[in-house]
GROMACS .gro file of C-alpha atoms in nm:
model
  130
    1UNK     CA    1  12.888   7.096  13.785
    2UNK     CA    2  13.123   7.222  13.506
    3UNK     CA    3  13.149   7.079  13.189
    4UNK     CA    4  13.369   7.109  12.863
    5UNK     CA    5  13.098   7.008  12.640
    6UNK     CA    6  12.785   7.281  12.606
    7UNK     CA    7  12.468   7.088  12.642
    8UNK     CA    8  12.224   7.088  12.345
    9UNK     CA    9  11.978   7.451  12.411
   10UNK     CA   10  12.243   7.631  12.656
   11UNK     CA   11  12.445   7.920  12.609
   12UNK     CA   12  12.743   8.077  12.840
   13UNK     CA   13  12.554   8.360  12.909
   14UNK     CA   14  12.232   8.436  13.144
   15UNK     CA   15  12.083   8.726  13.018
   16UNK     CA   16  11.771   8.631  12.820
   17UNK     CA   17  11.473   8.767  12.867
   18UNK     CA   18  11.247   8.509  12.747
   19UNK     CA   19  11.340   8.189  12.616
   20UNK     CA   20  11.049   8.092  12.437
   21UNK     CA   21  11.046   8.388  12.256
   22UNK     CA   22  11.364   8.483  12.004
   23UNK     CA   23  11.307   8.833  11.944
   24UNK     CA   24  11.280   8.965  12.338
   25UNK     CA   25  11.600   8.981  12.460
   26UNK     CA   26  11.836   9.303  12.694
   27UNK     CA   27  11.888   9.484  12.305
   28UNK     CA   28  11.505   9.415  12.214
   29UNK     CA   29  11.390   9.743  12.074
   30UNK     CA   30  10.989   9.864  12.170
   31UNK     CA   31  10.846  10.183  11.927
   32UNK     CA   32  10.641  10.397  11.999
   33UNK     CA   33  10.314  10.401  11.851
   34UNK     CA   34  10.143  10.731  11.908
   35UNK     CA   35   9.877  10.667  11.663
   36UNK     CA   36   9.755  10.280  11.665
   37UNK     CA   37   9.863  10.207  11.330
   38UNK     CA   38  10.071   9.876  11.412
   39UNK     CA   39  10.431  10.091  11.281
   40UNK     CA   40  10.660  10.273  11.563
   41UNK     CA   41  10.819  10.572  11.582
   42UNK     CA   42  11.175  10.551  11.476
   43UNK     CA   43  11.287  10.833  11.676
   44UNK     CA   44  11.088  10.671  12.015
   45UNK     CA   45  11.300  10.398  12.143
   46UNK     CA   46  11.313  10.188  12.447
   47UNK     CA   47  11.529   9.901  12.497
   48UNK     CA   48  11.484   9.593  12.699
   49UNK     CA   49  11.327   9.295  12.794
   50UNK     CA   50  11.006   9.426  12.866
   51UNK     CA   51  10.747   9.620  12.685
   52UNK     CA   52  10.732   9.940  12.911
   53UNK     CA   53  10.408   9.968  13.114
   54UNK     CA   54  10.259  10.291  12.952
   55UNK     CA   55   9.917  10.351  12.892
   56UNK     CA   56   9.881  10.542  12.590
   57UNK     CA   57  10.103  10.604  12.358
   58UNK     CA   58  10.138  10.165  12.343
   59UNK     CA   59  10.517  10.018  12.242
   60UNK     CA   60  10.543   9.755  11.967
   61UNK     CA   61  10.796   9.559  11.805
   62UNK     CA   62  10.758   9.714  11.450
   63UNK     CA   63  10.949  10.048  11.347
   64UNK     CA   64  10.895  10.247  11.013
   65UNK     CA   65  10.614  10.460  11.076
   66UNK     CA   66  10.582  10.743  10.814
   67UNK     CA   67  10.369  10.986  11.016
   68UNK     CA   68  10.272  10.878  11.386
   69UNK     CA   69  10.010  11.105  11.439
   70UNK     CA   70   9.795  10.989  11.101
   71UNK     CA   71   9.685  10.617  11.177
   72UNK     CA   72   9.636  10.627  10.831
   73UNK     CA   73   9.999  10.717  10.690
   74UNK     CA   74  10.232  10.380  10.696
   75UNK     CA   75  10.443  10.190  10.506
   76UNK     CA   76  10.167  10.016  10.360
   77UNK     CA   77   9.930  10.276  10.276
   78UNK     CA   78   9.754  10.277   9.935
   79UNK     CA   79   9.696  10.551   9.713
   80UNK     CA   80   9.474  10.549   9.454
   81UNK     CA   81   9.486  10.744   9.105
   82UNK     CA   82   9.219  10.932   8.989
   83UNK     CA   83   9.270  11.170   8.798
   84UNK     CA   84   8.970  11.275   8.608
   85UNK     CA   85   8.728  11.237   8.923
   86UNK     CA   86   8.516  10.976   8.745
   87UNK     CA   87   8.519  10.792   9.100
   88UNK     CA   88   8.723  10.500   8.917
   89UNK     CA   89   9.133  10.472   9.020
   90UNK     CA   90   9.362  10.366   8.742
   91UNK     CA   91   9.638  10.235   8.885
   92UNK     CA   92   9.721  10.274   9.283
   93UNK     CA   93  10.073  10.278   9.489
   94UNK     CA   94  10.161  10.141   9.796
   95UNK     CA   95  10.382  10.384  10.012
   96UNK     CA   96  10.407  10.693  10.300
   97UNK     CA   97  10.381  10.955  10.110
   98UNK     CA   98  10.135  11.068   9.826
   99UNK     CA   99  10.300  10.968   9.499
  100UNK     CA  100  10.159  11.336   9.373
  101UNK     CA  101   9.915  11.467   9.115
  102UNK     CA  102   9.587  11.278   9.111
  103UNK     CA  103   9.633  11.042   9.383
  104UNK     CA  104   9.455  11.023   9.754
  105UNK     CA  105   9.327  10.796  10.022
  106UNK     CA  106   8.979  10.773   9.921
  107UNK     CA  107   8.914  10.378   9.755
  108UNK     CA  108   8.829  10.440   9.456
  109UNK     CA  109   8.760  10.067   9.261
  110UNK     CA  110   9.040   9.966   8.974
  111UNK     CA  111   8.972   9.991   8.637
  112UNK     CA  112   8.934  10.330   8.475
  113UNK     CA  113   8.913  10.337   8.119
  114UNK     CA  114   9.090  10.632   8.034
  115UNK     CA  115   9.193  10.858   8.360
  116UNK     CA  116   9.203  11.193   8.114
  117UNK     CA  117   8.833  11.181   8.037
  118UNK     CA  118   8.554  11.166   8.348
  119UNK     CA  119   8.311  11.044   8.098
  120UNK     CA  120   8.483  10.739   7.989
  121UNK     CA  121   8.507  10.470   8.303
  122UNK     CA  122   8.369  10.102   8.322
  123UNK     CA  123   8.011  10.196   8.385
  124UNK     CA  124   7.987  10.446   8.057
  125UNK     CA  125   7.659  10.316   7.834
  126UNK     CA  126   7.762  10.331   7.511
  127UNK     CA  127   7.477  10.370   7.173
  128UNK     CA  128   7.520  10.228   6.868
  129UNK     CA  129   7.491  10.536   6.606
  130UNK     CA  130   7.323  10.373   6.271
   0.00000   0.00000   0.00000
């Protein structure tokens, strides 16, 4: 039966690919994901309404991955600044590449005192010279 009203939830078209599910649809876009990180490929596509049935490397619904071969190079990596190599960061960035001198992966915990001199940090001992 026809009818010139649309009933409430229906569309004119029969293409979806899941209707309890918004984001899976004929232009849903899977990424590779080489390295288990959670981020896709950019430049690995598939498009559809199903995840493709591979084994390794997995699809996923999130692009942006920096480096897909380094699980630990993403969007949301953090760097941490340190310097002197006290073992104390004094500041850290979040992003894919290494923000430059004096920054790495390692965790380092916050709070250096002064990241130009190794000796000063927040464990130095201090004595009182009378």
């Amino acid at each position: 039966t026809y009818r010139s009203e649309r009933p409430n939830g229906y569309i004119t078209t029969g293409n979806d690919c899941d209707d309890t599910d918004a984001s899976i649809n004929p232009n849903t876009r899977w990424y590779e994901d080489a390295d288990g990180d959670g981020y896709g490929d950019n430049n690995n596509v598939y498009t559809g309404c199903t995840r493709p049935n591979t084994v390794s490397p997995i699809r996923i619904l999130t692009a942006g991955d920096c480096n897909d071969s380094n699980a630990s190079i993403h969007p949301n990596t953090v760097w941490y600044k340190n310097s002197d190599g006290d073992g104390f960061a004094s500041t850290t960035k979040t992003q894919c590449t290494n923000p430059g001198s004096g920054y790495s992966l390692t965790v380092k915990p916050l709070g250096d005192c002064n990241d130009s001199n190794a000796s000063i940090h927040p464990n130095t001992v201090w004595y009182k010279n009378s």
